[in-house]
Amino acid sequence: MPLKVYNSYTRQKEIFTPITPGHIGMYVCGPTVSGESHLGHARPYITFDFIYRYLTFKGNKVRYVRNITDAGHFEEEGREAEDKVTKKALLEKLEPMELVQKYTNLFHWAMLQFNCIEPAIEPTATGHIVEQLNMIETIIAAGYAYEVNGSVYFDVKKYAATHDYGKLSGRIIDDLLETTRELDGQEEKRDKADFALWKSAAPEHIMRWKSPWGEGYPGWHIECSAMATKYLGAEFDIHGGGMDLQFPHHESEIAQSTICNHHQPAKYWIHNNMITVNGRKMGKSYNNQIRLTDMFNGTHPLLTQPFAPMTIRFFILQSHYRSPIDFSSEALQASEKALKRLWEAYEVLQKLSVPADQAAGDAEMDEKIVKLVNELEEFMDDDFSTAKVLANMFDLAPIINSIKDGHIPISAVSTATLQLLQNSFKIYLEDILGLKDTTANDNNALDGVMQLLIDIRKEAKSKKDYATSDKIRNQLLSLGIALKDEKDGNMSWNIE
RNA sequence: GGUCCUGUGGCCGAGUGGCUAGGCAAAGCUCUGCAAAAGCUUCUACACCAGUUCGAAUCUGGUCGGGACCUCCA
């Protein structure tokens, strides 16, 4: 079955065909490490993580490149046209690279919490100044950029005369909002639509590099173009990022790369939608961000409790990546419970076993299971519909639990079907959706203690000493350990 | 102002013109010493108005509401 993806560039779902069969180049805009990641940042990285996982599952070798923006984008509208990283560094009295390192480490830690597979290459902007300078020189030589007072700007008007500037973002240059504010550097530009490739650095600016136009630092857009070209070539398969990057960032990347490489950089542009708070995009502009560390700790006025990284991942998976999701503590709570239920069914499933070569005793049930399982790939092939994948899994969960409870006899399903079900749950839940058990316990001592308590409680119950059995169960619960009596007289437990 | 997206049951959210999305919450039942869990059942909606169609949540037009981008932004 062919994979179909929605290409932002053509605004339609297309059959995905890698440029080189079996190999895929994917570039995703990474974080600007001038501050701590918030909930909104989690979405693209989780989204492109399951996309990466799925492409790999489909038998492709994927080179996943995600940059670290550590040079800081100049603030085009800022009074001082200061480098963002530098500005914060001064406030915190840290060396710029010290700050960059701190937030890079924090970012990596958060990605680990979310069970995101690390990219194959994670290039930094500061590590690719040479490549960026080369690219800028090529653009100047081609006549599409000009230098003013040590800064270099891309000539959008000239480019647009012969190229499709605005196609990706659906923009018409003449319709761009007229800004009335006096902006730094604005008067240097020949046209308000022009964007900076290189900015001359003021004397107090710490991050600076030598260039043919004097000391300065690179513009934001050029870094992605330079790194993507270096590691993935003039044309690669996928370029991803948040929808808010379509303009001007990705539009500008297209223009730069097209002039340098004579080619639109990416065959497929994939953009994830935003996470909103009370209907408003989470971000700097609205000052409504919830930092990831606050999510994990529950330390934010909007949170009623801490939320585990897997809960957040599951929350994101429950809606389609191109739909906006509105954050709320209630919605997260629902996700937490749903994930728990699904995961417990999954654990039950892995413990089921049937005799080899058993035929299906209930053909209808057997077929139903096979159908639900086979649809999983169909859904993922349809532009990564993770929400539908989960819906089918929730349809399968009661069947699994019923088999365990005996409401559905184990003889109803064939050996092949049970194995298919077990394998598929593992592949989709763990390998593709990237979920994992967060309550997993690998402490042998605790296991032993729990077994001891369960034995004592069993004994008490058999003597109808309910005072003792209830005491054990209640005390454990107050410690956050839930003990459940099962049908066969056994007891199971898990840490809440 | 320009470009675009969107309005689904108590809440969150899938939705390809005709077929129960799913989750959470709630209620009832079964199981159970009690509880929890689990299973079964119930609650069955598509902002409003008009149109196209045998048939529209799904297409078209309009009205009203919400949002994104046009500035750093995931």
Short mmCIF file of N, CA, C and O (backbone and C1' of nucleotides) in Angstrom, two decimals, chain A residues 40-41 73 76 84 170-171 175-176 220 242 245 275 279 281-282 285-286 319-320 323 326 337-338 341 398 401 405 466 470 473 485, chain B residues 1-4 11-15 21-25 31 33-40 66-74:
data_model
loop_
_atom_site.label_atom_id
_atom_site.label_comp_id
_atom_site.label_asym_id
_atom_site.label_seq_id
_atom_site.Cartn_x
_atom_site.Cartn_y
_atom_site.Cartn_z
N GLY A 40 4.51 23.58 23.41
CA GLY A 40 4.34 23.75 21.97
C GLY A 40 5.49 23.16 21.18
O GLY A 40 5.29 22.61 20.10
N HIS A 41 6.69 23.25 21.71
CA HIS A 41 7.86 22.72 21.02
C HIS A 41 7.81 21.20 20.93
O HIS A 41 8.40 20.61 20.04
N HIS A 73 18.85 34.06 16.13
CA HIS A 73 18.41 34.87 14.99
C HIS A 73 18.52 36.31 15.42
O HIS A 73 18.21 36.64 16.54
N GLU A 76 15.06 41.21 13.98
CA GLU A 76 14.94 42.21 12.94
C GLU A 76 14.17 43.44 13.42
O GLU A 76 14.42 44.55 13.01
N LYS A 84 19.71 37.26 19.44
CA LYS A 84 18.84 36.82 20.53
C LYS A 84 19.58 36.08 21.63
O LYS A 84 19.38 36.31 22.82
N GLY A 170 1.40 30.66 0.36
CA GLY A 170 0.22 31.27 -0.24
C GLY A 170 0.21 32.78 -0.08
O GLY A 170 -0.79 33.38 0.27
N ARG A 171 1.37 33.37 -0.30
CA ARG A 171 1.50 34.78 -0.02
C ARG A 171 1.67 35.59 -1.30
O ARG A 171 2.27 35.12 -2.26
N ASP A 175 0.73 42.09 -0.90
CA ASP A 175 -0.31 42.11 0.13
C ASP A 175 0.25 42.06 1.54
O ASP A 175 -0.48 42.10 2.51
N LEU A 176 1.56 41.94 1.64
CA LEU A 176 2.15 41.86 2.97
C LEU A 176 1.83 43.11 3.77
O LEU A 176 1.80 44.22 3.23
N TRP A 220 18.79 34.07 9.99
CA TRP A 220 18.20 32.81 10.46
C TRP A 220 17.98 31.81 9.32
O TRP A 220 18.31 30.64 9.42
N GLY A 242 7.13 23.42 12.15
CA GLY A 242 5.82 23.91 12.56
C GLY A 242 5.23 24.80 11.47
O GLY A 242 5.94 25.38 10.67
N LEU A 245 6.34 28.30 10.71
CA LEU A 245 7.62 28.56 10.04
C LEU A 245 7.48 28.70 8.53
O LEU A 245 8.44 29.05 7.84
N ILE A 275 -0.11 23.88 19.13
CA ILE A 275 -0.81 23.58 20.37
C ILE A 275 -1.30 24.92 20.90
O ILE A 275 -0.54 25.89 20.95
N GLY A 279 -7.54 28.32 22.99
CA GLY A 279 -7.72 28.73 21.61
C GLY A 279 -6.63 29.59 21.03
O GLY A 279 -6.65 29.94 19.87
N LYS A 281 -2.56 30.22 20.22
CA LYS A 281 -1.28 29.55 20.03
C LYS A 281 -0.37 29.77 21.24
O LYS A 281 -0.26 30.88 21.75
N MET A 282 0.28 28.68 21.65
CA MET A 282 1.23 28.80 22.75
C MET A 282 2.52 29.38 22.20
O MET A 282 3.09 28.84 21.26
N SER A 285 4.72 35.37 21.89
CA SER A 285 3.90 36.56 21.65
C SER A 285 2.74 36.68 22.63
O SER A 285 2.31 37.77 22.94
N TYR A 286 2.22 35.56 23.07
CA TYR A 286 1.05 35.61 23.97
C TYR A 286 1.43 35.36 25.42
O TYR A 286 0.58 35.38 26.29
N SER A 319 -4.65 13.27 18.24
CA SER A 319 -5.25 14.10 17.19
C SER A 319 -4.31 14.08 15.99
O SER A 319 -3.16 13.69 16.09
N HIS A 320 -4.82 14.46 14.85
CA HIS A 320 -4.00 14.43 13.64
C HIS A 320 -2.98 15.56 13.69
O HIS A 320 -3.27 16.63 14.22
N SER A 323 -4.01 19.08 12.67
CA SER A 323 -5.09 19.78 13.37
C SER A 323 -4.50 20.49 14.58
O SER A 323 -3.58 19.98 15.21
N ASP A 326 -6.03 21.87 21.44
CA ASP A 326 -6.14 22.82 22.52
C ASP A 326 -5.71 22.14 23.82
O ASP A 326 -6.24 21.10 24.19
N LYS A 337 -5.53 8.59 31.55
CA LYS A 337 -6.33 7.40 31.84
C LYS A 337 -6.43 6.48 30.64
O LYS A 337 -6.36 5.26 30.75
N ALA A 338 -6.61 7.09 29.47
CA ALA A 338 -6.75 6.30 28.25
C ALA A 338 -5.48 5.50 27.99
O ALA A 338 -5.54 4.31 27.68
N ARG A 341 -5.16 2.54 30.31
CA ARG A 341 -6.05 1.44 29.95
C ARG A 341 -5.50 0.66 28.75
O ARG A 341 -5.48 -0.57 28.73
N PRO A 398 -11.04 -4.14 24.45
CA PRO A 398 -12.06 -4.95 25.12
C PRO A 398 -12.02 -6.41 24.69
O PRO A 398 -12.34 -7.30 25.49
N ASN A 401 -9.17 -7.94 26.69
CA ASN A 401 -9.56 -8.11 28.09
C ASN A 401 -10.60 -9.21 28.25
O ASN A 401 -10.61 -9.93 29.24
N ASP A 405 -10.49 -12.50 30.57
CA ASP A 405 -11.52 -12.79 31.56
C ASP A 405 -12.34 -14.03 31.22
O ASP A 405 -13.17 -14.46 32.03
N TYR A 466 -10.56 -10.09 56.64
CA TYR A 466 -10.62 -8.96 55.71
C TYR A 466 -10.01 -7.70 56.29
O TYR A 466 -9.60 -6.81 55.57
N ASP A 470 -7.61 -5.82 53.84
CA ASP A 470 -7.92 -4.43 53.46
C ASP A 470 -6.83 -3.47 53.90
O ASP A 470 -6.53 -2.50 53.21
N ARG A 473 -4.04 -3.59 51.41
CA ARG A 473 -4.39 -2.94 50.16
C ARG A 473 -4.47 -1.42 50.32
O ARG A 473 -3.99 -0.66 49.49
N ASP A 485 -7.41 -7.46 42.88
CA ASP A 485 -7.74 -8.88 42.95
C ASP A 485 -8.18 -9.32 41.58
O ASP A 485 -8.97 -8.66 40.93
P G B 1 -11.00 44.81 7.30
"O5'" G B 1 -9.70 45.03 6.37
"C5'" G B 1 -9.72 45.93 5.28
"C4'" G B 1 -8.41 45.80 4.56
"C3'" G B 1 -8.06 44.39 4.11
"O3'" G B 1 -8.66 44.08 2.86
"C1'" G B 1 -6.20 45.30 5.23
P G B 2 -9.09 42.55 2.54
"O5'" G B 2 -7.69 41.87 2.23
"C5'" G B 2 -6.98 42.22 1.03
"C4'" G B 2 -5.69 41.44 1.00
"C3'" G B 2 -5.86 39.93 1.07
"O3'" G B 2 -6.12 39.39 -0.21
"C1'" G B 2 -4.21 40.60 2.62
P U B 3 -7.09 38.08 -0.29
"O5'" U B 3 -6.15 36.91 0.25
"C5'" U B 3 -5.01 36.49 -0.50
"C4'" U B 3 -4.24 35.47 0.30
"C3'" U B 3 -5.04 34.27 0.77
"O3'" U B 3 -5.19 33.30 -0.25
"C1'" U B 3 -3.72 35.08 2.55
P C B 4 -6.56 32.44 -0.26
"O5'" C B 4 -6.47 31.55 1.08
"C5'" C B 4 -5.56 30.47 1.14
"C4'" C B 4 -5.37 30.02 2.57
"C3'" C B 4 -6.52 29.29 3.25
"O3'" C B 4 -6.64 27.96 2.80
"C1'" C B 4 -5.47 30.75 4.78
P C B 11 -19.48 20.51 26.04
"O5'" C B 11 -18.06 19.97 26.49
"C5'" C B 11 -17.29 20.66 27.48
"C4'" C B 11 -16.02 19.90 27.76
"C3'" C B 11 -15.17 19.60 26.53
"O3'" C B 11 -14.36 20.70 26.16
"C1'" C B 11 -15.40 17.63 27.79
P C B 12 -13.95 20.86 24.62
"O5'" C B 12 -12.90 19.68 24.40
"C5'" C B 12 -11.66 19.69 25.10
"C4'" C B 12 -10.87 18.46 24.74
"C3'" C B 12 -10.66 18.25 23.25
"O3'" C B 12 -9.64 19.08 22.75
"C1'" C B 12 -11.26 16.20 24.24
P G B 13 -9.43 19.24 21.19
"O5'" G B 13 -8.85 17.81 20.80
"C5'" G B 13 -8.75 17.41 19.46
"C4'" G B 13 -9.13 15.96 19.33
"C3'" G B 13 -9.64 15.63 17.94
"O3'" G B 13 -8.51 15.30 17.15
"C1'" G B 13 -11.16 14.81 19.54
P A B 14 -8.39 15.91 15.68
"O5'" A B 14 -8.50 14.61 14.78
"C5'" A B 14 -9.77 14.11 14.53
"C4'" A B 14 -9.69 12.68 14.18
"C3'" A B 14 -10.13 12.45 12.74
"O3'" A B 14 -8.99 12.36 11.91
"C1'" A B 14 -11.52 11.23 14.20
P G B 15 -8.94 13.15 10.53
"O5'" G B 15 -10.01 12.34 9.68
"C5'" G B 15 -11.09 12.99 9.11
"C4'" G B 15 -12.21 12.00 8.93
"C3'" G B 15 -13.32 12.57 8.08
"O3'" G B 15 -13.08 12.28 6.71
"C1'" G B 15 -14.23 11.89 10.12
P A B 21 -20.56 7.47 14.69
"O5'" A B 21 -19.12 6.80 14.62
"C5'" A B 21 -18.36 6.62 15.81
"C4'" A B 21 -17.06 5.96 15.43
"C3'" A B 21 -16.20 5.51 16.59
"O3'" A B 21 -16.57 4.22 17.04
"C1'" A B 21 -14.89 6.76 15.08
P G B 22 -16.76 3.99 18.62
"O5'" G B 22 -15.35 4.42 19.20
"C5'" G B 22 -14.21 3.60 19.00
"C4'" G B 22 -12.99 4.35 19.50
"C3'" G B 22 -13.10 4.84 20.93
"O3'" G B 22 -12.83 3.83 21.88
"C1'" G B 22 -12.31 6.59 19.57
P G B 23 -13.42 3.91 23.35
"O5'" G B 23 -12.57 5.09 23.99
"C5'" G B 23 -11.17 4.93 24.16
"C4'" G B 23 -10.59 6.21 24.69
"C3'" G B 23 -11.21 6.69 25.99
"O3'" G B 23 -10.65 6.03 27.11
"C1'" G B 23 -11.09 8.50 24.49
P C B 24 -11.53 5.69 28.37
"O5'" C B 24 -11.76 7.13 29.00
"C5'" C B 24 -10.66 7.86 29.52
"C4'" C B 24 -11.12 9.24 29.93
"C3'" C B 24 -12.31 9.28 30.88
"O3'" C B 24 -11.95 9.01 32.23
"C1'" C B 24 -12.60 10.88 29.18
P A B 25 -13.00 8.27 33.17
"O5'" A B 25 -14.17 9.35 33.27
"C5'" A B 25 -13.96 10.57 33.97
"C4'" A B 25 -15.17 11.45 33.86
"C3'" A B 25 -16.47 10.83 34.35
"O3'" A B 25 -16.59 10.92 35.75
"C1'" A B 25 -16.84 11.88 32.26
P C B 31 -23.32 -11.64 39.03
"O5'" C B 31 -21.73 -11.63 39.00
"C5'" C B 31 -21.03 -12.57 38.18
"C4'" C B 31 -19.56 -12.21 38.18
"C3'" C B 31 -18.92 -12.09 39.56
"O3'" C B 31 -18.53 -13.37 40.05
"C1'" C B 31 -18.29 -10.23 38.22
P G B 33 -16.38 -13.25 46.61
"O5'" G B 33 -16.89 -12.13 47.61
"C5'" G B 33 -17.97 -12.41 48.49
"C4'" G B 33 -17.93 -11.47 49.66
"C3'" G B 33 -17.81 -10.00 49.29
"O3'" G B 33 -19.06 -9.45 48.94
"C1'" G B 33 -16.31 -10.51 51.04
P C B 34 -19.22 -8.57 47.68
"O5'" C B 34 -18.50 -7.21 48.13
"C5'" C B 34 -19.06 -6.41 49.16
"C4'" C B 34 -18.05 -5.40 49.62
"C3'" C B 34 -17.51 -4.48 48.55
"O3'" C B 34 -18.40 -3.41 48.27
"C1'" C B 34 -15.74 -5.24 49.90
P A B 35 -18.52 -2.89 46.81
"O5'" A B 35 -17.02 -2.47 46.43
"C5'" A B 35 -16.56 -1.17 46.73
"C4'" A B 35 -15.06 -1.07 46.59
"C3'" A B 35 -14.50 -0.91 45.19
"O3'" A B 35 -14.68 0.40 44.70
"C1'" A B 35 -13.12 -2.34 46.45
P A B 36 -14.97 0.61 43.18
"O5'" A B 36 -13.56 0.35 42.52
"C5'" A B 36 -12.45 1.21 42.80
"C4'" A B 36 -11.18 0.56 42.30
"C3'" A B 36 -11.19 0.18 40.83
"O3'" A B 36 -10.85 1.28 40.02
"C1'" A B 36 -10.44 -1.65 42.09
P A B 37 -11.49 1.42 38.58
"O5'" A B 37 -10.90 0.16 37.81
"C5'" A B 37 -9.50 0.10 37.52
"C4'" A B 37 -9.16 -1.27 37.00
"C3'" A B 37 -9.94 -1.71 35.78
"O3'" A B 37 -9.38 -1.19 34.59
"C1'" A B 37 -9.98 -3.44 37.37
P A B 38 -10.33 -0.83 33.38
"O5'" A B 38 -10.92 -2.26 32.97
"C5'" A B 38 -10.06 -3.26 32.44
"C4'" A B 38 -10.82 -4.55 32.29
"C3'" A B 38 -12.11 -4.45 31.49
"O3'" A B 38 -11.86 -4.48 30.10
"C1'" A B 38 -12.53 -5.64 33.47
P G B 39 -12.83 -3.75 29.12
"O5'" G B 39 -14.10 -4.71 29.12
"C5'" G B 39 -13.99 -6.01 28.58
"C4'" G B 39 -15.29 -6.74 28.78
"C3'" G B 39 -16.52 -6.02 28.25
"O3'" G B 39 -16.69 -6.21 26.87
"C1'" G B 39 -16.94 -6.78 30.44
P C B 40 -17.34 -5.07 26.01
"O5'" C B 40 -18.88 -5.19 26.40
"C5'" C B 40 -19.59 -6.39 26.10
"C4'" C B 40 -20.96 -6.31 26.72
"C3'" C B 40 -21.76 -5.07 26.35
"O3'" C B 40 -22.37 -5.17 25.09
"C1'" C B 40 -21.91 -5.45 28.68
P G B 66 -15.13 35.99 17.93
"O5'" G B 66 -14.30 34.63 17.85
"C5'" G B 66 -14.25 33.77 18.97
"C4'" G B 66 -13.40 32.56 18.65
"C3'" G B 66 -11.99 32.87 18.16
"O3'" G B 66 -11.10 33.20 19.20
"C1'" G B 66 -12.95 31.23 16.77
P G B 67 -9.93 34.24 18.87
"O5'" G B 67 -8.94 33.38 17.96
"C5'" G B 67 -8.31 32.24 18.51
"C4'" G B 67 -7.67 31.43 17.42
"C3'" G B 67 -6.52 32.08 16.67
"O3'" G B 67 -5.33 32.07 17.42
"C1'" G B 67 -7.91 30.93 15.15
P A B 68 -4.19 33.09 17.05
"O5'" A B 68 -3.57 32.43 15.75
"C5'" A B 68 -2.93 31.17 15.83
"C4'" A B 68 -2.38 30.80 14.49
"C3'" A B 68 -1.48 31.84 13.86
"O3'" A B 68 -0.17 31.74 14.35
"C1'" A B 68 -3.06 31.12 12.27
P C B 69 0.68 33.05 14.51
"O5'" C B 69 1.08 33.37 13.01
"C5'" C B 69 1.85 32.44 12.27
"C4'" C B 69 1.88 32.84 10.82
"C3'" C B 69 2.26 34.29 10.57
"O3'" C B 69 3.66 34.49 10.67
"C1'" C B 69 0.38 33.75 9.26
P C B 70 4.16 35.87 11.23
"O5'" C B 70 3.81 36.85 10.03
"C5'" C B 70 4.41 36.65 8.76
"C4'" C B 70 3.84 37.59 7.77
"C3'" C B 70 3.95 39.07 8.14
"O3'" C B 70 5.27 39.52 7.87
"C1'" C B 70 1.81 38.61 7.23
P U B 71 5.88 40.76 8.64
"O5'" U B 71 6.91 39.93 9.53
"C5'" U B 71 8.20 40.48 9.82
"C4'" U B 71 8.47 40.33 11.28
"C3'" U B 71 8.38 38.88 11.77
"O3'" U B 71 9.61 38.16 11.59
"C1'" U B 71 7.25 40.40 13.24
P C B 72 10.98 38.36 12.04
"O5'" C B 72 11.25 37.20 13.08
"C5'" C B 72 12.54 37.07 13.69
"C4'" C B 72 12.40 36.40 15.00
"C3'" C B 72 11.79 35.01 14.99
"O3'" C B 72 12.73 34.06 14.56
"C1'" C B 72 10.93 36.24 16.79
P C B 73 12.23 32.62 14.11
"O5'" C B 73 11.16 32.17 15.19
"C5'" C B 73 11.25 30.98 15.94
"C4'" C B 73 10.09 30.98 16.90
"C3'" C B 73 9.12 29.81 16.76
"O3'" C B 73 9.31 28.87 17.80
"C1'" C B 73 7.98 31.88 16.94
P A B 74 10.46 28.19 18.42
"O5'" A B 74 9.94 26.72 18.20
"C5'" A B 74 10.64 25.84 17.38
"C4'" A B 74 9.63 25.10 16.50
"C3'" A B 74 8.91 26.04 15.56
"O3'" A B 74 9.58 26.07 14.32
"C1'" A B 74 7.35 24.69 16.73
#
